[in-house]
Amino acid sequence: MRRRPAVRRPGRPLFRYHVWVRVSLWISVAVVTVLFGWGAWQRRWIADDGLIVLRTVRNLLAGNGPVFNQGERVEANTSTAWTYLMYLGSWVGGPMRMEYVALALALTLSLLGVGLLMLGAGRLYAPSLRGRRAIMVPAGALAYIALPPARDFATSGLESGLTLAYLGLLWWMMVCWAQPVRGRPDGPVFIGALAFVAGFSVLVRPELALMGGLALIMMLVAARTWRRRALVVVAGGFLPVAYEIFRMGYYGLLVPGTALAKDAAGDKWSQGMVYLSNFNAPYALWVPAVLLLPLGALMAAARRRPSFLRPVLSPDYGRFARAVQSPSAVVAFVLFSGLLQGFYWIRQGGDFMHARVLLAPLFCLLAPVAVVPVAVPDGQDYSRETGYWVAGAASALWLGLAGWSLWAANSPGMGYDATHVTYSGIVDERRFYAQATGRAHPLTAADYLDYPRMAAVLTALDNTPEGALLLPSGNYIQWDLVPMAQPAPGSNPNDTVPQKPQHTVFFTNLGMLGMNVGLDVRVIDQIGLANPLAQHTERLKHGRIGHDKNLFPDWVIADGPWVKVYPGIPGYLDANWVAQAVAALKCPETQAVLSSVRAPMTLHRFVSNAVHSFEFTRYRIDRVPLYELARCGLPVPEAIPPPPRE
């Protein structure tokens, strides 16, 4: 008599875990998240770059749009999702300081990401643990939280926490999608949600499209009907495509302004290898790799494939489609995604913040072994002797990993070089700003007033009610001032200078500066994060990574209502360079680029920006005004004689 296949009753678990498995998994999740939260809180801070997004949020709340400076449409934040999540959190938080909203959101999302990573790995091993006694112990998740940079960036105010939550959620959903069991979440609601999450990747961080796009491709291959494929395309592509159209029309670019400023498509292989070495050296990352690789292989070899699952698959499903929608394929997917992201960052040159951009790739690589089961030998799949050997080997590897984690958690990191900008350009950002501000936990913009020049900028603004351009001085307690140009005697003021006094501050640290001054003060930098002119300069070959564009202050004087001759400009600047920059700004292509972000936003402007966004993204100017005049074919203005010597 043929046995009738069992039918899962509603509300019953997909896998009949032994109570040891279920309890130990949740204990592991709780212990790791508590340890991670405690460690992150001990190192809590908000980075200067984390404050940059808050300036955009202030403008959104004030009704000025998603801009860094009023009247200038520049996307100064890489993560679109983090910007609008901060906007929503600040709107709901009301009177709460934005810095505390950022701190709470970043920490919560970081903990959520680690928890989802472990739950996804726990579900991955579920079929092989059906009815068996086993203990789930944290492995890859333990290695991740042991790293000091992982705890640093859990509260930095950057999108790092959102990235962890996104990666953990996508991993967990992909494992659910791949489990070939009765009751698999394979309905249109789940498929639409998974496709939406996969497509959302590009809005979390642009390079995560490498992972989200691959997930969508896998879903399209595994889909059994064209209707299901259409659902995947629409759910996964609608929001990213809609926002890309908005970006093209509103900002006049194909990519975030930060990607243009940092030349995200460029390559600096040698610097990337320096960055990888800088991450590996303080923590001996080869040790957990040596331990986790055989541990993962051991778990894969011991994994049971229950035969009762086979009848669930439709005979016309296709061998290749079945292979794509399988746990093994999802493991390959997350490992390949981690390697691909790491490869991208090494090619791009890494970052100036120690370990920051390699944390997400590492998070992906650790996903399949975030937790691992140590099974109690029962003699079902192999002899008890073999079972004891497997359990003993797994336990020994885990104990070695736990020992390394304890050592790495107390590592001094970069040591002496942590707060020094050496030739590599890489620093421990948290320690750097803690030392520079004299505060162990710089959290608010006010905490950064103790940073060099910050308190002085408020004094300089108060002392120039008629308006001025502020340039950083060699003296850390003062700024060089360039006054606004005054109308010539007998001229119409409306034809020469704005009626309202203006202030512009030209400085690298946009976050602390932008959050400590009013929204009526224009804040720009020489790197191009918030400066549309600097964005379109060429990347310097030997510049500090992440800061390898450098616009001369002559351009800033030329591009505003400031005095352009001596004695109004500082003596270390050349009035001829300023005059040449004024002439170079009349280049028609440059005028078109600047108009795309400064002209009033109308339907015609939106369409024009979208049509020309490709050429605007590719456009580059020469940072030397004389060379820029030659590039544009413009005449060199008449030389200005030097000022008389006293």
XYZ file of C-alpha atoms in Angstrom:
646
model
C 0.000 0.000 0.000
C 1.429 3.342 -1.065
C 2.043 5.831 1.678
C 0.174 9.120 1.375
C 2.469 12.161 1.665
C 2.043 14.114 4.837
C 0.234 17.420 4.589
C 1.417 20.310 6.717
C -1.396 21.711 8.832
C -1.781 25.506 8.972
C 0.157 27.003 11.837
C 2.591 24.118 12.186
C 6.298 24.772 11.607
C 7.838 23.874 8.253
C 10.555 21.914 10.035
C 9.981 19.983 13.235
C 12.950 21.300 15.143
C 14.034 19.550 18.256
C 13.507 21.872 21.193
C 17.298 22.119 21.608
C 17.659 23.581 18.126
C 14.947 26.178 18.477
C 15.929 27.316 21.955
C 19.670 27.414 21.242
C 19.108 29.396 18.039
C 17.139 32.102 19.795
C 19.569 32.158 22.714
C 22.430 32.623 20.230
C 20.586 35.460 18.491
C 19.825 37.140 21.803
C 23.365 36.797 23.170
C 25.064 38.051 20.000
C 22.738 41.028 19.540
C 23.104 42.011 23.194
C 26.893 41.761 22.961
C 26.890 43.726 19.701
C 24.589 46.377 21.126
C 26.661 46.723 24.278
C 29.911 46.930 22.304
C 28.480 49.454 19.849
C 27.149 51.606 22.696
C 30.551 51.640 24.347
C 31.934 53.109 21.093
C 28.947 55.316 20.215
C 29.567 58.400 18.082
C 28.272 60.324 15.059
C 30.799 60.859 12.277
C 31.281 64.126 10.440
C 30.066 62.341 7.311
C 27.092 61.128 9.315
C 26.141 64.754 9.956
C 26.131 65.561 6.225
C 22.834 63.770 5.666
C 21.253 65.743 8.517
C 21.808 69.009 6.656
C 19.771 67.582 3.760
C 17.093 66.456 6.220
C 16.965 69.977 7.682
C 16.366 71.363 4.199
C 13.642 68.777 3.564
C 11.891 69.690 6.797
C 12.235 73.401 5.944
C 10.593 72.831 2.546
C 13.723 73.488 0.479
C 13.773 70.024 -1.076
C 16.407 67.252 -0.893
C 19.373 69.611 -1.238
C 22.449 70.498 0.802
C 22.284 74.236 0.034
C 19.208 76.265 -0.787
C 18.817 76.990 -4.475
C 21.400 74.372 -5.538
C 20.197 70.860 -6.317
C 23.119 68.669 -5.252
C 22.631 65.109 -3.950
C 25.246 65.111 -1.205
C 24.285 61.692 0.221
C 25.080 58.285 -1.230
C 22.207 56.393 0.396
C 18.833 57.643 -0.789
C 17.019 55.294 1.585
C 18.978 56.518 4.610
C 18.241 60.147 3.736
C 14.495 59.634 3.618
C 14.474 57.258 6.575
C 16.209 59.997 8.584
C 13.664 62.494 7.270
C 10.805 60.262 8.438
C 12.479 59.598 11.798
C 13.158 63.303 12.374
C 9.597 64.201 11.408
C 8.182 61.627 13.817
C 10.753 62.484 16.495
C 9.671 66.112 16.476
C 11.722 68.058 19.034
C 14.296 65.258 19.489
C 17.737 66.170 18.150
C 18.394 64.672 14.734
C 21.707 63.272 15.962
C 19.893 61.150 18.553
C 17.407 59.969 15.931
C 20.347 58.927 13.736
C 22.007 57.180 16.674
C 18.856 55.234 17.587
C 18.048 54.236 14.016
C 21.603 53.209 13.171
C 22.013 51.060 16.283
C 18.584 49.431 15.959
C 19.121 48.562 12.295
C 22.603 47.204 12.977
C 21.254 44.837 15.623
C 18.369 43.838 13.368
C 20.784 43.040 10.549
C 22.892 40.711 12.690
C 19.772 39.001 14.034
C 18.372 38.396 10.535
C 21.743 37.102 9.355
C 21.683 34.461 12.088
C 18.040 33.526 11.544
C 18.724 33.078 7.844
C 21.628 30.728 8.566
C 19.510 28.870 11.119
C 16.811 28.274 8.538
C 19.434 27.169 6.024
C 20.318 24.201 8.232
C 16.699 23.415 9.137
C 16.127 20.452 6.778
C 19.193 18.604 8.063
C 18.072 19.085 11.670
C 14.520 17.772 11.357
C 13.830 15.813 14.503
C 17.500 15.763 15.565
C 19.089 17.041 18.734
C 21.568 19.808 17.996
C 22.799 23.049 19.471
C 22.981 26.165 17.268
C 26.049 28.229 18.124
C 27.066 31.633 16.712
C 30.098 31.493 14.433
C 30.311 34.042 11.602
C 28.117 36.488 13.519
C 30.459 36.216 16.497
C 33.448 36.932 14.256
C 31.734 40.006 12.803
C 30.778 41.671 16.077
C 34.265 41.024 17.456
C 35.764 43.467 14.950
C 36.140 46.963 16.473
C 35.249 48.717 13.164
C 31.985 46.761 13.037
C 31.048 48.199 16.421
C 32.295 51.659 15.443
C 30.079 51.939 12.384
C 27.017 50.511 14.097
C 26.272 54.006 15.470
C 28.222 56.342 13.187
C 25.183 58.081 11.694
C 26.142 56.708 8.294
C 24.025 54.210 6.377
C 26.070 51.265 7.719
C 23.284 50.085 10.030
C 20.733 50.272 7.226
C 23.104 48.280 5.004
C 23.392 45.500 7.606
C 19.618 45.369 8.063
C 19.116 45.228 4.311
C 21.693 42.483 3.765
C 20.317 40.443 6.656
C 16.746 40.778 5.389
C 17.647 39.857 1.791
C 19.663 36.848 2.966
C 16.841 35.584 5.205
C 14.216 36.040 2.478
C 16.380 34.342 -0.142
C 16.861 31.326 2.145
C 13.088 31.155 2.688
C 12.573 31.356 -1.076
C 15.045 28.555 -1.717
C 13.881 25.999 0.849
C 12.198 23.204 -1.159
C 9.513 22.341 1.384
C 5.781 22.097 1.548
C 4.368 25.468 2.452
C 7.345 27.362 1.011
C 6.517 31.113 0.816
C 6.115 30.964 -2.946
C 2.926 32.952 -3.350
C 2.684 36.231 -5.257
C 2.770 38.333 -2.077
C 6.075 36.877 -0.913
C 7.586 36.895 -4.403
C 6.552 40.527 -4.881
C 7.996 41.467 -1.480
C 11.277 39.666 -2.200
C 11.563 41.325 -5.618
C 10.882 44.713 -4.041
C 13.586 44.146 -1.417
C 16.062 43.005 -4.083
C 15.352 46.018 -6.289
C 15.600 48.346 -3.293
C 19.317 47.543 -3.056
C 20.411 50.417 -5.283
C 18.647 52.917 -3.019
C 20.445 51.605 0.073
C 23.838 51.940 -1.620
C 24.482 51.995 -5.374
C 27.035 49.162 -5.319
C 24.501 46.865 -3.605
C 22.768 46.688 -6.989
C 25.394 44.038 -7.749
C 23.673 41.858 -5.142
C 20.058 42.909 -5.609
C 20.310 42.595 -9.380
C 21.679 39.067 -9.084
C 18.791 38.122 -6.787
C 16.289 39.412 -9.342
C 17.981 37.418 -12.108
C 17.735 34.256 -10.009
C 14.046 34.910 -9.389
C 13.388 35.455 -13.087
C 15.152 32.201 -13.994
C 13.241 30.244 -11.352
C 9.819 31.755 -12.189
C 7.479 29.223 -13.798
C 5.172 31.620 -15.628
C 5.463 34.865 -17.535
C 2.979 36.405 -15.129
C 5.330 35.622 -12.257
C 8.275 37.092 -14.200
C 6.269 40.250 -14.857
C 5.582 40.521 -11.105
C 9.303 40.250 -10.353
C 10.180 42.929 -12.930
C 7.506 45.388 -11.794
C 7.962 44.903 -8.043
C 11.739 44.960 -8.276
C 12.160 47.737 -10.798
C 9.406 50.271 -10.258
C 10.839 52.224 -7.309
C 14.505 52.228 -8.456
C 13.547 53.282 -11.979
C 11.161 55.947 -10.693
C 13.835 57.413 -8.453
C 16.428 57.287 -11.215
C 14.112 59.340 -13.427
C 13.690 61.792 -10.550
C 17.471 61.967 -10.067
C 18.065 62.630 -13.770
C 15.477 65.376 -13.882
C 16.065 66.993 -10.507
C 19.841 66.695 -10.106
C 20.779 66.371 -13.782
C 22.949 63.291 -13.094
C 22.778 59.538 -13.568
C 24.465 58.800 -10.235
C 24.518 60.360 -6.751
C 26.683 63.449 -6.510
C 28.971 61.598 -4.114
C 29.668 58.950 -6.749
C 30.636 61.691 -9.181
C 32.775 63.449 -6.575
C 34.646 60.243 -5.713
C 34.769 58.944 -9.282
C 33.110 55.675 -8.288
C 33.760 54.167 -11.714
C 37.500 54.850 -11.526
C 40.172 52.439 -10.394
C 43.038 52.610 -7.929
C 44.128 49.012 -7.558
C 47.267 49.664 -5.553
C 45.426 51.821 -3.036
C 42.722 49.164 -2.824
C 45.289 46.550 -1.843
C 46.685 48.941 0.764
C 43.160 49.340 2.129
C 42.627 45.563 2.265
C 45.929 45.101 4.088
C 45.031 47.920 6.478
C 41.827 46.051 7.376
C 43.438 42.643 7.718
C 46.634 43.460 9.608
C 45.301 44.621 13.021
C 42.889 41.681 13.391
C 44.608 38.780 11.556
C 41.465 38.109 9.511
C 43.121 35.066 7.989
C 42.577 33.258 11.305
C 38.734 33.223 11.203
C 38.947 32.426 7.485
C 41.077 29.363 8.228
C 38.606 28.292 10.926
C 35.315 29.086 9.183
C 36.120 27.545 5.809
C 36.509 23.989 7.136
C 33.631 24.563 9.551
C 31.376 25.534 6.648
C 32.591 22.568 4.604
C 31.882 20.265 7.544
C 28.346 21.590 7.864
C 27.749 21.184 4.124
C 29.027 17.603 4.161
C 26.859 16.660 7.142
C 23.745 18.300 5.696
C 20.865 15.874 5.221
C 18.676 16.036 2.097
C 15.297 14.522 3.077
C 13.819 12.393 0.300
C 10.228 13.262 1.253
C 10.767 16.749 -0.193
C 11.204 15.625 -3.773
C 7.524 15.047 -4.713
C 6.791 18.697 -3.948
C 8.658 19.866 -7.037
C 6.632 19.992 -10.234
C 8.010 17.685 -12.967
C 7.936 20.530 -15.523
C 9.813 22.908 -13.247
C 13.062 22.396 -15.096
C 16.372 21.078 -13.824
C 18.166 24.407 -14.179
C 15.364 26.359 -12.509
C 15.392 23.879 -9.602
C 19.129 24.331 -9.248
C 18.754 28.119 -9.126
C 16.018 28.005 -6.500
C 17.916 25.857 -4.030
C 19.761 26.433 -0.758
C 23.076 25.667 -2.429
C 22.447 28.333 -5.073
C 21.518 30.890 -2.410
C 24.718 30.146 -0.499
C 26.678 30.594 -3.734
C 24.703 33.798 -4.367
C 25.584 35.434 -1.048
C 29.239 34.359 -1.219
C 29.624 35.581 -4.791
C 27.893 38.864 -3.887
C 30.302 39.427 -1.009
C 33.323 38.702 -3.193
C 31.979 40.925 -5.977
C 31.444 43.864 -3.614
C 34.871 43.397 -2.090
C 36.410 43.240 -5.568
C 34.628 46.467 -6.516
C 35.918 48.337 -3.474
C 39.475 47.132 -3.920
C 39.346 48.223 -7.554
C 37.940 51.612 -6.577
C 40.659 52.166 -3.962
C 38.714 51.534 -0.759
C 38.018 54.459 1.523
C 39.759 56.841 3.912
C 37.864 55.356 6.881
C 39.515 52.242 8.280
C 37.622 49.052 7.243
C 34.327 50.840 6.573
C 33.504 49.789 2.999
C 34.741 46.198 3.422
C 32.394 45.477 6.330
C 29.378 44.824 4.082
C 31.260 42.363 1.819
C 32.550 40.573 4.924
C 29.003 40.458 6.330
C 27.862 38.638 3.178
C 30.751 36.176 3.270
C 29.925 35.261 6.868
C 26.198 34.723 6.207
C 26.203 30.930 5.546
C 28.049 30.275 8.808
C 26.528 33.055 10.908
C 25.335 30.220 13.146
C 26.228 26.539 12.829
C 24.644 23.414 14.325
C 26.624 21.058 16.502
C 24.583 17.854 16.331
C 24.416 15.234 19.067
C 25.419 11.880 17.500
C 22.337 9.659 17.131
C 23.535 7.044 14.627
C 20.803 7.889 12.074
C 22.864 9.178 9.140
C 26.211 7.692 10.140
C 27.718 5.752 13.013
C 27.954 7.248 16.455
C 31.739 7.149 16.210
C 31.655 9.269 13.057
C 29.096 11.538 14.693
C 31.340 12.109 17.687
C 34.239 12.869 15.358
C 32.168 15.438 13.387
C 30.836 17.066 16.560
C 34.310 17.148 18.090
C 35.881 18.729 14.999
C 33.110 21.339 14.804
C 33.466 22.112 18.508
C 37.237 22.490 18.241
C 36.929 24.856 15.281
C 34.271 26.874 17.114
C 36.400 27.156 20.250
C 39.282 28.426 18.128
C 36.961 31.022 16.582
C 35.693 32.083 20.003
C 39.271 32.544 21.192
C 40.150 34.681 18.172
C 36.966 36.732 18.657
C 37.898 37.506 22.248
C 41.382 38.612 21.142
C 40.123 40.684 18.178
C 37.466 42.402 20.283
C 40.227 43.870 22.439
C 42.619 44.657 19.596
C 44.147 48.167 19.547
C 43.294 48.384 15.857
C 45.553 50.641 13.827
C 47.542 51.565 16.908
C 49.672 54.704 16.647
C 48.583 55.454 13.067
C 44.893 55.435 13.997
C 44.652 59.226 14.273
C 47.436 60.250 11.862
C 46.770 60.891 8.190
C 49.762 59.022 6.799
C 50.647 58.406 3.154
C 47.954 55.713 2.958
C 45.325 58.345 3.826
C 43.459 55.850 6.048
C 42.539 56.673 9.642
C 40.400 55.281 12.432
C 37.683 57.885 12.007
C 36.087 57.471 15.424
C 39.360 57.804 17.309
C 40.445 60.664 15.055
C 37.421 62.798 15.898
C 37.388 61.758 19.551
C 40.938 63.054 19.826
C 40.322 66.175 17.722
C 37.256 67.232 19.728
C 38.481 66.059 23.114
C 35.276 64.052 23.580
C 35.134 60.280 23.943
C 31.715 60.196 22.286
C 31.142 63.099 19.866
C 27.434 62.746 19.149
C 25.991 66.145 18.294
C 27.004 68.949 15.994
C 27.654 71.058 19.093
C 30.252 68.514 20.222
C 32.184 69.301 17.047
C 32.508 72.983 17.914
C 35.714 71.960 19.683
C 37.154 70.824 16.349
C 39.746 73.254 14.893
C 38.156 76.313 13.210
C 34.564 75.340 14.085
C 33.962 77.816 16.914
C 35.785 80.480 14.919
C 33.412 80.119 11.980
C 30.445 81.199 14.105
C 32.396 84.239 15.288
C 33.357 85.143 11.712
C 29.742 84.885 10.539
C 28.563 87.118 13.377
C 31.266 89.679 12.579
C 30.313 89.959 8.886
C 26.641 90.985 8.793
C 27.203 92.499 5.328
C 28.134 89.084 3.930
C 31.449 87.367 3.169
C 33.168 84.293 1.812
C 35.050 82.380 4.504
C 38.224 80.553 3.502
C 40.187 78.354 5.947
C 43.216 80.111 7.348
C 46.485 78.556 8.401
C 45.529 79.678 11.894
C 43.055 77.246 13.477
C 41.213 79.968 15.377
C 40.404 82.290 12.485
C 39.161 82.421 8.886
C 40.247 84.479 5.889
C 37.424 86.720 4.696
C 36.577 87.854 1.178
C 33.936 90.612 1.336
C 30.938 90.889 -0.944
C 31.406 93.141 -3.934
C 29.671 96.492 -3.542
C 27.923 98.264 -6.428
C 29.963 100.860 -8.254
C 29.006 104.521 -7.607
C 25.986 105.456 -9.681
C 25.155 101.899 -10.775
C 21.910 100.047 -10.197
C 22.470 97.603 -7.282
C 19.958 95.171 -8.797
C 22.254 94.737 -11.798
C 25.403 93.969 -9.850
C 25.007 92.173 -6.528
C 22.180 90.576 -4.570
C 20.424 92.862 -2.153
C 20.560 90.403 0.730
C 23.993 89.791 2.295
C 25.272 86.302 1.571
C 27.635 84.000 3.415
C 29.555 81.069 1.949
C 31.969 78.819 3.844
C 34.540 76.803 1.898
C 35.761 73.828 3.919
C 36.229 70.048 3.769
C 34.243 69.002 6.869
C 30.739 69.540 5.563
C 28.862 67.689 8.299
C 29.968 69.541 11.404
C 30.015 72.817 9.502
C 26.639 72.411 7.813
C 24.919 71.459 11.053
C 26.389 74.321 13.099
C 25.393 77.132 10.735
C 22.023 78.244 9.417
C 20.470 76.993 6.209
C 20.921 80.475 4.753
C 24.713 79.969 4.840
C 26.034 78.219 1.749
C 28.489 75.469 2.687
C 30.694 74.005 -0.053
C 33.858 71.950 -0.262
C 36.800 71.488 -2.606
C 36.134 67.740 -2.943
C 32.772 68.053 -4.654
C 30.376 66.384 -2.214
C 28.282 69.557 -2.038
C 30.013 71.699 -4.674
C 28.654 71.203 -8.217
C 31.735 72.822 -9.722
C 34.251 70.663 -7.850
C 32.243 67.537 -8.725
C 33.096 67.978 -12.389
C 36.871 68.235 -11.975
C 39.178 65.313 -12.725
C 40.249 62.895 -10.001
C 43.819 63.460 -8.800
C 46.023 60.446 -9.385
C 47.854 60.639 -6.062
C 45.202 62.366 -3.963
C 44.002 60.976 -0.650
C 41.384 58.332 -1.299
C 37.892 59.783 -0.936
C 39.382 63.283 -1.101
C 41.058 63.088 -4.477
C 39.383 66.084 -6.065
C 40.615 69.503 -5.009
C 39.108 72.702 -6.399
C 41.181 75.842 -5.918
C 39.538 78.656 -3.878
C 40.015 80.976 -6.874
C 37.000 79.275 -8.479
C 34.855 79.898 -5.402
C 35.669 83.615 -5.498
C 34.950 83.700 -9.231
C 31.638 81.850 -8.792
C 30.089 84.284 -6.313
C 29.361 87.914 -5.531
C 32.763 88.466 -3.929
C 35.511 91.029 -4.401
C 37.901 89.631 -7.014
C 40.917 91.939 -6.728
C 43.388 93.011 -4.067
C 43.133 93.901 -1.243
C 39.796 92.086 -1.035
C 41.269 88.652 -1.747
C 43.957 87.051 0.448
C 47.518 87.751 -0.574
C 48.321 84.088 -1.143
C 45.856 84.008 -4.062
C 46.576 85.286 -7.557
C 44.105 87.847 -8.881
C 44.922 86.661 -12.411
C 43.805 83.156 -11.554
C 40.551 84.583 -10.200
C 40.041 86.623 -13.375
C 40.774 83.581 -15.516
C 38.316 81.502 -13.497
C 35.651 84.199 -14.025
C 36.260 83.960 -17.767
C 36.324 80.151 -17.729
C 32.925 80.002 -16.037
C 31.462 81.528 -19.202
C 32.174 78.296 -21.066
C 28.754 77.303 -22.531
C 29.017 73.676 -21.402
C 29.923 74.731 -17.857
C 27.056 77.207 -17.808
C 24.693 74.431 -18.887
C 25.880 72.162 -16.072
C 25.520 74.896 -13.450
C 22.097 75.887 -14.774
C 20.949 72.272 -14.426
C 21.262 72.581 -10.631
C 20.711 76.298 -10.073
C 17.981 77.358 -12.497
C 14.426 77.253 -11.078
C 12.881 73.802 -11.296
C 10.170 73.729 -13.931
C 8.774 70.952 -16.083
C 10.939 72.138 -18.967
C 14.028 72.171 -16.750
C 13.224 68.672 -15.437
C 12.872 67.228 -18.932
C 15.972 69.037 -20.168
C 18.023 67.757 -17.228
C 16.817 64.203 -17.811
C 17.663 64.356 -21.513
C 21.151 65.761 -20.894
C 21.940 63.863 -17.673
C 24.344 61.489 -19.426
C 26.495 64.251 -20.855
C 26.299 66.245 -17.599
C 27.553 63.185 -15.697
C 30.503 62.776 -18.082
C 31.409 66.465 -18.208
C 34.753 67.465 -16.657
C 36.550 70.784 -16.259
C 40.226 71.499 -15.656
C 40.958 72.743 -12.155
C 43.619 75.160 -13.486
C 41.692 78.169 -14.896
C 44.206 78.880 -17.674
C 43.998 75.299 -18.939
C 40.222 75.411 -18.706
C 40.181 78.514 -20.921
C 42.259 76.612 -23.487
C 39.940 73.607 -23.295
C 36.902 75.774 -23.927
C 38.618 77.895 -26.575
C 38.064 81.125 -24.656
C 40.437 84.123 -24.666
C 42.698 84.775 -21.712
C 41.726 88.009 -19.922
C 44.184 90.868 -19.698
C 46.769 90.414 -16.955
C 46.208 92.207 -13.666
C 49.343 93.876 -12.264
C 50.480 92.633 -8.849
C 49.677 94.796 -5.823
C 52.320 97.385 -4.876
C 54.764 96.263 -2.234
C 54.700 98.123 1.033
